[in-house]
């Protein structure tokens, strides 16, 4: 018997007319990836455009060659995507008749716009560090990766979709990237970035896990406190618009973070909303925290940061990987949304990332889910937030841009 045929972009758009088509397109670009033609690469101006090479994860074709980091659509939607080999059937970015366009099978679909790099990118700190390597960016947010090493990788317990340490090795070989940033460099870079008035809405920090310390993850938290205090030197208010993506730590550690820094919102990514899948996908998180405890710590964090200030991310699609995954997309959707609804009833929001199978991860040869699945999931997650009256304004289309579901929050 043939497998069920997946619906195309146009068919999904026709079936879900209430779902904005540009966000369906963005989702499909994330799902399939992009290929830049020579003409599209010729249109890149390194003096103007934001080039690849500061991200925490690697590209889908495994190369670090200087290419555009990504692009936006005509409604301002940022697409977080990555160069993908042609044989994987990606969309194509081409330069035709003086316009940068997205094409599929030779048909022009949309005009697209390369991201522009911030003014501070090519400057250096007083220590000589290249500022773009200290604090990266997306179109409207600063993106700081304090530690590019994840200690779960030490005994091969990294999350199976993740390539952080392999990406770090490549960045160290081919660019001037350090594993950890220096708080003084951070303070100076943020100061310089804030000179570009109105460009950035918030700062986001994300890093690898570090279970060292008197209590597991104390060292991770100590370092975040140092870095966030360095960021805070540039603000007069007690709290500044910020998001930390970290390991699920204890209430005591969370209090330390909240009370000693200007941090205003928190993300602790559970990666997959199913206990069995979690144990296969995230062996390090399972060993050091555990699925039920991860959820409990998310709920505890609401007491400290407040409702609408705590969320968790899922790498959607990994819950379908065989042999441990759900048998069908319908079954997965029902179960994942049920667990997201339970978390929302305690004030914890769930956002989804479209899973990109990366060549330097354990799941390199797996396949992500259908476009229709991602559209139904995004819709379901946004509906849950609406029902529970949860805000997501610290992780929406402006502050992040990597979650099709929270892109919907500006409309619904
Ligand atoms: S915790 Fe998992 S997803 Fe995060 S950096 Fe480590 S291995 Fe990667």
mmCIF file of C-alpha atoms and ligand atoms in Angstrom:
data_model
loop_
_atom_site.group_PDB
_atom_site.id
_atom_site.type_symbol
_atom_site.label_atom_id
_atom_site.label_comp_id
_atom_site.label_asym_id
_atom_site.label_seq_id
_atom_site.Cartn_x
_atom_site.Cartn_y
_atom_site.Cartn_z
ATOM 1 C CA UNK A 1 0.000 0.000 0.000
ATOM 2 C CA UNK A 2 1.322 3.468 -0.859
ATOM 3 C CA UNK A 3 2.091 5.935 1.960
ATOM 4 C CA UNK A 4 -0.351 8.844 2.164
ATOM 5 C CA UNK A 5 0.711 11.604 -0.240
ATOM 6 C CA UNK A 6 1.770 14.810 1.545
ATOM 7 C CA UNK A 7 -0.143 17.957 0.636
ATOM 8 C CA UNK A 8 1.754 20.643 -1.280
ATOM 9 C CA UNK A 9 2.150 24.250 -0.166
ATOM 10 C CA UNK A 10 -0.843 25.373 -2.259
ATOM 11 C CA UNK A 11 -2.993 22.472 -1.100
ATOM 12 C CA UNK A 12 -2.224 23.183 2.572
ATOM 13 C CA UNK A 13 -2.971 26.883 2.040
ATOM 14 C CA UNK A 14 -6.291 25.996 0.413
ATOM 15 C CA UNK A 15 -7.238 23.552 3.181
ATOM 16 C CA UNK A 16 -6.392 26.044 5.987
ATOM 17 C CA UNK A 17 -7.522 29.405 4.543
ATOM 18 C CA UNK A 18 -7.517 31.092 7.960
ATOM 19 C CA UNK A 19 -3.770 30.367 8.388
ATOM 20 C CA UNK A 20 -1.652 33.179 6.849
ATOM 21 C CA UNK A 21 -0.074 31.860 3.647
ATOM 22 C CA UNK A 22 3.263 33.598 4.221
ATOM 23 C CA UNK A 23 3.639 31.762 7.517
ATOM 24 C CA UNK A 24 2.777 28.475 5.808
ATOM 25 C CA UNK A 25 5.481 29.317 3.269
ATOM 26 C CA UNK A 26 7.963 30.205 5.996
ATOM 27 C CA UNK A 27 7.232 26.866 7.693
ATOM 28 C CA UNK A 28 7.817 24.991 4.460
ATOM 29 C CA UNK A 29 11.098 26.844 3.828
ATOM 30 C CA UNK A 30 12.255 25.831 7.305
ATOM 31 C CA UNK A 31 11.127 22.263 6.646
ATOM 32 C CA UNK A 32 12.763 21.868 3.228
ATOM 33 C CA UNK A 33 15.668 24.342 3.495
ATOM 34 C CA UNK A 34 17.066 26.652 0.806
ATOM 35 C CA UNK A 35 19.643 26.551 -1.953
ATOM 36 C CA UNK A 36 21.311 29.796 -3.084
ATOM 37 C CA UNK A 37 22.065 30.032 -6.811
ATOM 38 C CA UNK A 38 25.342 31.657 -7.978
ATOM 39 C CA UNK A 39 23.310 34.748 -9.005
ATOM 40 C CA UNK A 40 21.754 34.954 -5.516
ATOM 41 C CA UNK A 41 25.218 34.684 -3.963
ATOM 42 C CA UNK A 42 26.521 37.425 -6.282
ATOM 43 C CA UNK A 43 23.782 39.677 -4.903
ATOM 44 C CA UNK A 44 25.229 39.378 -1.396
ATOM 45 C CA UNK A 45 27.191 42.432 -0.289
ATOM 46 C CA UNK A 46 29.367 41.557 2.741
ATOM 47 C CA UNK A 47 29.392 45.248 3.684
ATOM 48 C CA UNK A 48 25.623 45.240 4.032
ATOM 49 C CA UNK A 49 24.334 41.738 4.556
ATOM 50 C CA UNK A 50 24.412 39.403 7.493
ATOM 51 C CA UNK A 51 26.523 36.370 6.606
ATOM 52 C CA UNK A 52 26.344 32.885 8.082
ATOM 53 C CA UNK A 53 28.816 31.898 10.797
ATOM 54 C CA UNK A 54 27.688 33.028 14.242
ATOM 55 C CA UNK A 55 24.847 30.578 14.885
ATOM 56 C CA UNK A 56 24.825 27.913 17.583
ATOM 57 C CA UNK A 57 23.911 25.145 15.122
ATOM 58 C CA UNK A 58 25.465 24.198 11.791
ATOM 59 C CA UNK A 59 24.053 24.362 8.274
ATOM 60 C CA UNK A 60 22.101 21.609 6.626
ATOM 61 C CA UNK A 61 24.748 21.057 3.964
ATOM 62 C CA UNK A 62 27.489 20.915 6.612
ATOM 63 C CA UNK A 63 29.414 23.858 5.104
ATOM 64 C CA UNK A 64 30.505 27.106 6.698
ATOM 65 C CA UNK A 65 31.186 28.919 3.414
ATOM 66 C CA UNK A 66 30.251 32.600 3.689
ATOM 67 C CA UNK A 67 26.624 32.828 2.587
ATOM 68 C CA UNK A 68 23.621 34.877 3.695
ATOM 69 C CA UNK A 69 22.464 34.051 7.219
ATOM 70 C CA UNK A 70 18.850 34.149 6.055
ATOM 71 C CA UNK A 71 16.110 36.430 4.694
ATOM 72 C CA UNK A 72 12.721 37.986 5.388
ATOM 73 C CA UNK A 73 9.444 37.868 3.506
ATOM 74 C CA UNK A 74 7.557 40.959 2.303
ATOM 75 C CA UNK A 75 5.394 41.174 5.457
ATOM 76 C CA UNK A 76 8.539 41.375 7.625
ATOM 77 C CA UNK A 77 8.378 37.719 8.654
ATOM 78 C CA UNK A 78 11.905 36.458 9.281
ATOM 79 C CA UNK A 79 12.696 33.020 8.000
ATOM 80 C CA UNK A 80 15.250 31.080 10.020
ATOM 81 C CA UNK A 81 16.613 28.731 7.410
ATOM 82 C CA UNK A 82 19.854 27.153 6.357
ATOM 83 C CA UNK A 83 21.621 26.218 3.104
ATOM 84 C CA UNK A 84 20.557 22.754 2.016
ATOM 85 C CA UNK A 85 21.942 20.422 -0.679
ATOM 86 C CA UNK A 86 20.004 20.446 -3.953
ATOM 87 C CA UNK A 87 19.381 16.694 -3.787
ATOM 88 C CA UNK A 88 17.269 17.237 -0.632
ATOM 89 C CA UNK A 89 14.712 19.202 -2.689
ATOM 90 C CA UNK A 90 15.001 22.627 -1.022
ATOM 91 C CA UNK A 91 13.478 25.900 -2.190
ATOM 92 C CA UNK A 92 15.836 28.007 -4.298
ATOM 93 C CA UNK A 93 16.825 31.633 -3.761
ATOM 94 C CA UNK A 94 17.663 33.253 -7.097
ATOM 95 C CA UNK A 95 18.316 36.747 -8.458
ATOM 96 C CA UNK A 96 16.023 37.390 -11.426
ATOM 97 C CA UNK A 97 15.294 40.699 -13.199
ATOM 98 C CA UNK A 98 16.958 42.712 -10.437
ATOM 99 C CA UNK A 99 14.982 41.060 -7.635
ATOM 100 C CA UNK A 100 15.900 38.446 -5.078
ATOM 101 C CA UNK A 101 13.238 35.749 -5.300
ATOM 102 C CA UNK A 102 12.280 32.383 -3.898
ATOM 103 C CA UNK A 103 11.560 29.748 -6.526
ATOM 104 C CA UNK A 104 10.293 26.191 -6.498
ATOM 105 C CA UNK A 105 10.686 23.955 -9.551
ATOM 106 C CA UNK A 106 11.511 27.054 -11.593
ATOM 107 C CA UNK A 107 8.416 29.028 -10.538
ATOM 108 C CA UNK A 108 8.862 32.328 -8.732
ATOM 109 C CA UNK A 109 6.928 32.202 -5.450
ATOM 110 C CA UNK A 110 7.865 35.334 -3.483
ATOM 111 C CA UNK A 111 10.301 38.213 -3.332
ATOM 112 C CA UNK A 112 12.709 37.846 -0.394
ATOM 113 C CA UNK A 113 15.125 40.233 1.334
ATOM 114 C CA UNK A 114 18.500 39.346 2.824
ATOM 115 C CA UNK A 115 18.965 40.303 6.467
ATOM 116 C CA UNK A 116 21.188 43.321 7.018
ATOM 117 C CA UNK A 117 24.023 43.058 9.487
ATOM 118 C CA UNK A 118 24.056 45.394 12.478
ATOM 119 C CA UNK A 119 26.485 48.349 12.555
ATOM 120 C CA UNK A 120 28.561 46.850 15.392
ATOM 121 C CA UNK A 121 29.333 43.551 13.623
ATOM 122 C CA UNK A 122 32.805 44.337 12.274
ATOM 123 C CA UNK A 123 34.004 46.326 15.298
ATOM 124 C CA UNK A 124 36.267 44.881 17.983
ATOM 125 C CA UNK A 125 36.191 45.025 21.770
ATOM 126 C CA UNK A 126 39.111 46.471 23.767
ATOM 127 C CA UNK A 127 40.331 42.838 24.122
ATOM 128 C CA UNK A 128 40.402 42.525 20.328
ATOM 129 C CA UNK A 129 37.378 40.198 20.005
ATOM 130 C CA UNK A 130 35.293 40.570 16.862
ATOM 131 C CA UNK A 131 31.949 41.827 18.173
ATOM 132 C CA UNK A 132 29.816 39.599 15.903
ATOM 133 C CA UNK A 133 31.489 36.612 17.576
ATOM 134 C CA UNK A 134 30.601 37.939 21.010
ATOM 135 C CA UNK A 135 26.951 38.797 20.374
ATOM 136 C CA UNK A 136 25.175 37.699 17.192
ATOM 137 C CA UNK A 137 21.817 38.896 15.965
ATOM 138 C CA UNK A 138 18.601 38.309 14.089
ATOM 139 C CA UNK A 139 16.732 41.166 12.425
ATOM 140 C CA UNK A 140 15.260 42.553 15.653
ATOM 141 C CA UNK A 141 17.056 40.818 18.469
ATOM 142 C CA UNK A 142 20.516 40.367 19.914
ATOM 143 C CA UNK A 143 21.563 36.754 20.184
ATOM 144 C CA UNK A 144 24.211 35.856 22.722
ATOM 145 C CA UNK A 145 25.706 32.367 23.020
ATOM 146 C CA UNK A 146 27.817 32.451 26.208
ATOM 147 C CA UNK A 147 28.976 28.836 25.962
ATOM 148 C CA UNK A 148 29.091 26.882 22.705
ATOM 149 C CA UNK A 149 30.032 23.578 24.338
ATOM 150 C CA UNK A 150 27.411 21.222 25.746
ATOM 151 C CA UNK A 151 28.710 18.878 28.440
ATOM 152 C CA UNK A 152 26.095 16.244 27.605
ATOM 153 C CA UNK A 153 28.284 15.564 24.564
ATOM 154 C CA UNK A 154 31.214 14.454 26.741
ATOM 155 C CA UNK A 155 29.777 10.945 27.059
ATOM 156 C CA UNK A 156 27.661 11.052 23.891
ATOM 157 C CA UNK A 157 24.479 12.052 25.710
ATOM 158 C CA UNK A 158 23.705 15.074 23.557
ATOM 159 C CA UNK A 159 20.210 15.453 22.097
ATOM 160 C CA UNK A 160 19.985 13.342 18.965
ATOM 161 C CA UNK A 161 18.931 16.194 16.635
ATOM 162 C CA UNK A 162 21.698 18.535 17.873
ATOM 163 C CA UNK A 163 25.058 19.355 16.261
ATOM 164 C CA UNK A 164 26.313 22.048 18.668
ATOM 165 C CA UNK A 165 29.757 20.597 19.410
ATOM 166 C CA UNK A 166 30.474 19.569 15.822
ATOM 167 C CA UNK A 167 29.460 23.080 14.759
ATOM 168 C CA UNK A 168 31.789 24.562 17.369
ATOM 169 C CA UNK A 169 34.719 22.527 16.014
ATOM 170 C CA UNK A 170 34.013 23.874 12.535
ATOM 171 C CA UNK A 171 33.660 27.462 13.773
ATOM 172 C CA UNK A 172 36.948 27.214 15.665
ATOM 173 C CA UNK A 173 38.729 25.831 12.610
ATOM 174 C CA UNK A 174 37.311 28.242 10.062
ATOM 175 C CA UNK A 175 36.409 31.407 12.012
ATOM 176 C CA UNK A 176 37.699 33.305 15.033
ATOM 177 C CA UNK A 177 35.127 31.744 17.368
ATOM 178 C CA UNK A 178 35.769 31.086 21.069
ATOM 179 C CA UNK A 179 33.904 28.469 23.103
ATOM 180 C CA UNK A 180 32.961 30.927 25.866
ATOM 181 C CA UNK A 181 32.574 34.680 25.859
ATOM 182 C CA UNK A 182 34.185 37.115 28.248
ATOM 183 C CA UNK A 183 31.760 39.279 30.323
ATOM 184 C CA UNK A 184 33.766 42.457 29.565
ATOM 185 C CA UNK A 185 33.529 41.792 25.822
ATOM 186 C CA UNK A 186 29.803 41.249 26.253
ATOM 187 C CA UNK A 187 29.276 44.539 28.057
ATOM 188 C CA UNK A 188 31.237 46.488 25.432
ATOM 189 C CA UNK A 189 29.453 44.798 22.520
ATOM 190 C CA UNK A 190 25.973 45.417 23.939
ATOM 191 C CA UNK A 191 26.917 49.058 24.503
ATOM 192 C CA UNK A 192 27.919 49.356 20.846
ATOM 193 C CA UNK A 193 24.826 47.493 19.599
ATOM 194 C CA UNK A 194 22.482 49.786 21.501
ATOM 195 C CA UNK A 195 23.842 52.760 19.553
ATOM 196 C CA UNK A 196 21.747 51.538 16.608
ATOM 197 C CA UNK A 197 18.546 53.114 17.881
ATOM 198 C CA UNK A 198 15.336 51.162 17.471
ATOM 199 C CA UNK A 199 16.899 48.130 15.853
ATOM 200 C CA UNK A 200 16.727 45.592 18.671
ATOM 201 C CA UNK A 201 13.647 44.669 20.681
ATOM 202 C CA UNK A 202 15.327 42.256 23.097
ATOM 203 C CA UNK A 203 18.316 40.091 23.888
ATOM 204 C CA UNK A 204 18.248 36.298 23.939
ATOM 205 C CA UNK A 205 20.875 34.039 25.508
ATOM 206 C CA UNK A 206 21.260 30.367 24.716
ATOM 207 C CA UNK A 207 24.076 27.904 25.406
ATOM 208 C CA UNK A 208 25.067 24.305 25.916
ATOM 209 C CA UNK A 209 24.305 22.570 29.238
ATOM 210 C CA UNK A 210 26.892 22.355 32.012
ATOM 211 C CA UNK A 211 26.061 19.972 34.859
ATOM 212 C CA UNK A 212 29.143 20.830 36.966
ATOM 213 C CA UNK A 213 28.962 22.484 40.385
ATOM 214 C CA UNK A 214 28.056 21.655 43.998
ATOM 215 C CA UNK A 215 24.539 21.014 42.801
ATOM 216 C CA UNK A 216 24.159 19.946 39.161
ATOM 217 C CA UNK A 217 24.111 23.007 36.866
ATOM 218 C CA UNK A 218 25.399 25.450 39.520
ATOM 219 C CA UNK A 219 28.299 26.298 37.188
ATOM 220 C CA UNK A 220 25.923 26.948 34.297
ATOM 221 C CA UNK A 221 23.889 29.338 36.437
ATOM 222 C CA UNK A 222 26.981 31.097 37.901
ATOM 223 C CA UNK A 223 28.174 31.883 34.406
ATOM 224 C CA UNK A 224 24.765 33.181 33.269
ATOM 225 C CA UNK A 225 24.671 35.487 36.297
ATOM 226 C CA UNK A 226 28.081 36.920 35.320
ATOM 227 C CA UNK A 227 27.056 37.384 31.692
ATOM 228 C CA UNK A 228 23.627 38.844 32.448
ATOM 229 C CA UNK A 229 25.176 41.278 34.917
ATOM 230 C CA UNK A 230 27.584 42.372 32.158
ATOM 231 C CA UNK A 231 24.625 42.917 29.806
ATOM 232 C CA UNK A 232 22.807 44.800 32.574
ATOM 233 C CA UNK A 233 25.638 47.344 32.882
ATOM 234 C CA UNK A 234 24.071 48.968 29.823
ATOM 235 C CA UNK A 235 20.601 49.406 31.341
ATOM 236 C CA UNK A 236 19.374 51.612 34.154
ATOM 237 C CA UNK A 237 16.131 49.690 34.769
ATOM 238 C CA UNK A 238 16.213 46.699 37.114
ATOM 239 C CA UNK A 239 14.873 44.379 34.389
ATOM 240 C CA UNK A 240 15.564 44.576 30.651
ATOM 241 C CA UNK A 241 13.822 42.785 27.727
ATOM 242 C CA UNK A 242 15.607 39.462 27.810
ATOM 243 C CA UNK A 243 15.185 35.726 27.462
ATOM 244 C CA UNK A 244 17.477 32.983 28.693
ATOM 245 C CA UNK A 245 17.239 29.510 27.173
ATOM 246 C CA UNK A 246 18.817 27.179 29.725
ATOM 247 C CA UNK A 247 18.691 23.734 31.282
ATOM 248 C CA UNK A 248 15.733 23.069 33.606
ATOM 249 C CA UNK A 249 17.288 24.011 36.923
ATOM 250 C CA UNK A 250 15.944 23.994 40.473
ATOM 251 C CA UNK A 251 13.776 26.662 42.077
ATOM 252 C CA UNK A 252 16.734 27.754 44.211
ATOM 253 C CA UNK A 253 18.892 28.240 41.110
ATOM 254 C CA UNK A 254 16.095 30.056 39.298
ATOM 255 C CA UNK A 255 15.667 32.446 42.216
ATOM 256 C CA UNK A 256 19.390 33.186 42.112
ATOM 257 C CA UNK A 257 19.112 34.006 38.425
ATOM 258 C CA UNK A 258 16.052 36.187 38.819
ATOM 259 C CA UNK A 259 17.189 38.095 41.873
ATOM 260 C CA UNK A 260 20.740 38.812 40.722
ATOM 261 C CA UNK A 261 20.186 39.789 37.112
ATOM 262 C CA UNK A 262 17.896 41.845 34.882
ATOM 263 C CA UNK A 263 16.548 38.705 33.198
ATOM 264 C CA UNK A 264 12.834 39.030 32.440
ATOM 265 C CA UNK A 265 11.787 35.746 30.817
ATOM 266 C CA UNK A 266 12.865 32.134 30.773
ATOM 267 C CA UNK A 267 12.856 29.207 28.372
ATOM 268 C CA UNK A 268 13.768 25.649 29.335
ATOM 269 C CA UNK A 269 13.472 23.496 26.217
ATOM 270 C CA UNK A 270 11.979 20.060 26.788
ATOM 271 C CA UNK A 271 12.540 19.362 23.044
ATOM 272 C CA UNK A 272 9.828 16.708 22.725
ATOM 273 C CA UNK A 273 6.501 16.450 24.561
ATOM 274 C CA UNK A 274 6.393 12.730 25.207
ATOM 275 C CA UNK A 275 8.194 10.890 27.974
ATOM 276 C CA UNK A 276 9.202 7.851 25.930
ATOM 277 C CA UNK A 277 10.456 9.924 22.980
ATOM 278 C CA UNK A 278 12.276 12.275 25.391
ATOM 279 C CA UNK A 279 14.284 9.353 26.815
ATOM 280 C CA UNK A 280 15.437 8.412 23.293
ATOM 281 C CA UNK A 281 15.973 11.915 21.926
ATOM 282 C CA UNK A 282 17.514 13.581 24.998
ATOM 283 C CA UNK A 283 19.649 11.063 26.945
ATOM 284 C CA UNK A 284 21.595 13.795 28.786
ATOM 285 C CA UNK A 285 18.455 15.635 29.883
ATOM 286 C CA UNK A 286 16.930 12.308 30.922
ATOM 287 C CA UNK A 287 19.961 11.366 33.025
ATOM 288 C CA UNK A 288 20.496 14.720 34.731
ATOM 289 C CA UNK A 289 16.924 15.970 35.138
ATOM 290 C CA UNK A 290 14.268 13.534 33.833
ATOM 291 C CA UNK A 291 11.040 14.208 31.983
ATOM 292 C CA UNK A 292 8.622 14.661 34.906
ATOM 293 C CA UNK A 293 11.127 16.777 36.813
ATOM 294 C CA UNK A 294 11.737 18.952 33.717
ATOM 295 C CA UNK A 295 8.019 19.723 33.598
ATOM 296 C CA UNK A 296 7.871 20.382 37.340
ATOM 297 C CA UNK A 297 10.757 22.851 37.064
ATOM 298 C CA UNK A 298 8.981 24.670 34.224
ATOM 299 C CA UNK A 299 5.919 25.060 36.437
ATOM 300 C CA UNK A 300 8.103 26.188 39.370
ATOM 301 C CA UNK A 301 9.635 28.866 37.140
ATOM 302 C CA UNK A 302 6.228 30.513 36.672
ATOM 303 C CA UNK A 303 6.182 31.268 40.415
ATOM 304 C CA UNK A 304 9.392 33.252 39.967
ATOM 305 C CA UNK A 305 9.144 34.824 36.496
ATOM 306 C CA UNK A 306 5.338 35.095 36.298
ATOM 307 C CA UNK A 307 2.653 33.841 33.893
ATOM 308 C CA UNK A 308 3.430 34.537 30.262
ATOM 309 C CA UNK A 309 7.164 34.814 31.043
ATOM 310 C CA UNK A 310 8.074 31.106 30.913
ATOM 311 C CA UNK A 311 7.988 28.716 27.985
ATOM 312 C CA UNK A 312 9.474 25.554 26.574
ATOM 313 C CA UNK A 313 10.513 24.711 23.017
ATOM 314 C CA UNK A 314 9.902 21.506 21.086
ATOM 315 C CA UNK A 315 11.872 20.358 18.052
ATOM 316 C CA UNK A 316 8.775 19.248 16.255
ATOM 317 C CA UNK A 317 9.048 16.186 14.080
ATOM 318 C CA UNK A 318 11.480 14.193 16.238
ATOM 319 C CA UNK A 319 8.467 12.675 18.034
ATOM 320 C CA UNK A 320 7.795 10.741 14.815
ATOM 321 C CA UNK A 321 11.236 9.168 14.411
ATOM 322 C CA UNK A 322 11.098 5.364 14.287
ATOM 323 C CA UNK A 323 11.210 3.036 16.140
ATOM 324 C CA UNK A 324 10.323 4.948 19.333
ATOM 325 C CA UNK A 325 8.140 7.676 17.824
ATOM 326 C CA UNK A 326 4.394 7.965 17.334
ATOM 327 C CA UNK A 327 2.869 5.747 14.659
ATOM 328 C CA UNK A 328 1.105 8.578 12.845
ATOM 329 C CA UNK A 329 1.037 12.361 12.658
ATOM 330 C CA UNK A 330 -2.580 12.377 13.928
ATOM 331 C CA UNK A 331 -1.615 10.398 17.014
ATOM 332 C CA UNK A 332 1.432 12.640 17.630
ATOM 333 C CA UNK A 333 -0.560 15.832 17.253
ATOM 334 C CA UNK A 334 -3.267 14.760 19.673
ATOM 335 C CA UNK A 335 -0.793 13.727 22.338
ATOM 336 C CA UNK A 336 1.611 16.672 21.973
ATOM 337 C CA UNK A 337 -1.202 19.239 22.111
ATOM 338 C CA UNK A 338 -2.697 17.524 25.169
ATOM 339 C CA UNK A 339 0.622 17.837 27.035
ATOM 340 C CA UNK A 340 1.073 21.430 25.853
ATOM 341 C CA UNK A 341 -2.417 22.215 27.152
ATOM 342 C CA UNK A 342 -1.562 20.751 30.567
ATOM 343 C CA UNK A 343 1.566 22.903 30.782
ATOM 344 C CA UNK A 344 -0.411 25.960 29.703
ATOM 345 C CA UNK A 345 -2.888 25.380 32.529
ATOM 346 C CA UNK A 346 0.065 26.078 34.869
ATOM 347 C CA UNK A 347 1.138 29.184 32.934
ATOM 348 C CA UNK A 348 3.843 27.555 30.779
ATOM 349 C CA UNK A 349 3.690 28.184 27.041
ATOM 350 C CA UNK A 350 5.004 25.770 24.377
ATOM 351 C CA UNK A 351 6.597 26.962 21.116
ATOM 352 C CA UNK A 352 7.702 24.773 18.256
ATOM 353 C CA UNK A 353 10.811 24.775 16.109
ATOM 354 C CA UNK A 354 10.540 23.023 12.756
ATOM 355 C CA UNK A 355 13.096 20.250 13.049
ATOM 356 C CA UNK A 356 15.964 20.446 10.579
ATOM 357 C CA UNK A 357 17.835 17.115 10.252
ATOM 358 C CA UNK A 358 21.465 18.270 10.334
ATOM 359 C CA UNK A 359 24.315 16.226 8.846
ATOM 360 C CA UNK A 360 26.459 16.485 11.981
ATOM 361 C CA UNK A 361 23.777 15.141 14.327
ATOM 362 C CA UNK A 362 22.699 11.584 15.218
ATOM 363 C CA UNK A 363 19.451 12.095 13.316
ATOM 364 C CA UNK A 364 21.211 13.163 10.091
ATOM 365 C CA UNK A 365 19.401 10.621 7.932
ATOM 366 C CA UNK A 366 15.917 11.002 9.408
ATOM 367 C CA UNK A 367 13.090 12.956 7.797
ATOM 368 C CA UNK A 368 11.033 15.731 9.327
ATOM 369 C CA UNK A 369 7.210 15.840 9.291
ATOM 370 C CA UNK A 370 4.747 16.948 6.604
ATOM 371 C CA UNK A 371 3.886 20.607 6.052
ATOM 372 C CA UNK A 372 0.297 19.929 7.095
ATOM 373 C CA UNK A 373 1.507 18.518 10.417
ATOM 374 C CA UNK A 374 3.513 21.661 11.143
ATOM 375 C CA UNK A 375 0.595 23.915 10.245
ATOM 376 C CA UNK A 376 -1.832 21.993 12.471
ATOM 377 C CA UNK A 377 0.689 21.972 15.309
ATOM 378 C CA UNK A 378 1.350 25.717 15.075
ATOM 379 C CA UNK A 379 -2.346 26.425 14.977
ATOM 380 C CA UNK A 380 -3.007 24.147 17.972
ATOM 381 C CA UNK A 381 -0.251 25.714 20.085
ATOM 382 C CA UNK A 382 -1.448 29.235 19.374
ATOM 383 C CA UNK A 383 -5.053 28.221 20.192
ATOM 384 C CA UNK A 384 -3.916 26.792 23.520
ATOM 385 C CA UNK A 385 -2.205 30.076 24.373
ATOM 386 C CA UNK A 386 -5.330 32.011 23.485
ATOM 387 C CA UNK A 387 -7.544 29.724 25.602
ATOM 388 C CA UNK A 388 -5.240 30.103 28.596
ATOM 389 C CA UNK A 389 -4.709 33.809 27.996
ATOM 390 C CA UNK A 390 -0.937 33.388 27.852
ATOM 391 C CA UNK A 391 1.222 36.062 26.288
ATOM 392 C CA UNK A 392 4.259 35.111 24.186
ATOM 393 C CA UNK A 393 5.622 38.574 23.528
ATOM 394 C CA UNK A 394 9.142 37.623 24.660
ATOM 395 C CA UNK A 395 9.412 34.898 21.988
ATOM 396 C CA UNK A 396 7.303 36.159 19.103
ATOM 397 C CA UNK A 397 7.961 37.102 15.457
ATOM 398 C CA UNK A 398 10.062 40.125 16.467
ATOM 399 C CA UNK A 399 12.071 38.685 19.369
ATOM 400 C CA UNK A 400 12.701 35.299 17.797
ATOM 401 C CA UNK A 401 11.129 34.382 14.452
ATOM 402 C CA UNK A 402 11.883 30.678 14.781
ATOM 403 C CA UNK A 403 8.388 29.582 15.841
ATOM 404 C CA UNK A 404 5.565 29.504 13.285
ATOM 405 C CA UNK A 405 3.075 29.235 16.161
ATOM 406 C CA UNK A 406 4.216 32.401 17.916
ATOM 407 C CA UNK A 407 4.301 34.226 14.547
ATOM 408 C CA UNK A 408 0.527 33.817 14.690
ATOM 409 C CA UNK A 409 0.331 35.728 17.965
ATOM 410 C CA UNK A 410 0.574 39.061 16.151
ATOM 411 C CA UNK A 411 -2.629 38.241 14.274
ATOM 412 C CA UNK A 412 -4.824 36.138 16.539
HETATM 413 S S1 LIG B 1 21.048 20.306 25.727
HETATM 414 FE FE1 LIG B 1 20.660 19.122 23.883
HETATM 415 S S2 LIG B 1 19.966 20.633 22.352
HETATM 416 FE FE2 LIG B 1 20.931 21.761 24.026
HETATM 417 S S3 LIG B 1 23.038 22.019 23.345
HETATM 418 FE FE3 LIG B 1 23.004 20.186 24.619
HETATM 419 S S4 LIG B 1 22.722 18.494 23.216
HETATM 420 FE FE4 LIG B 1 22.211 20.376 22.103
#
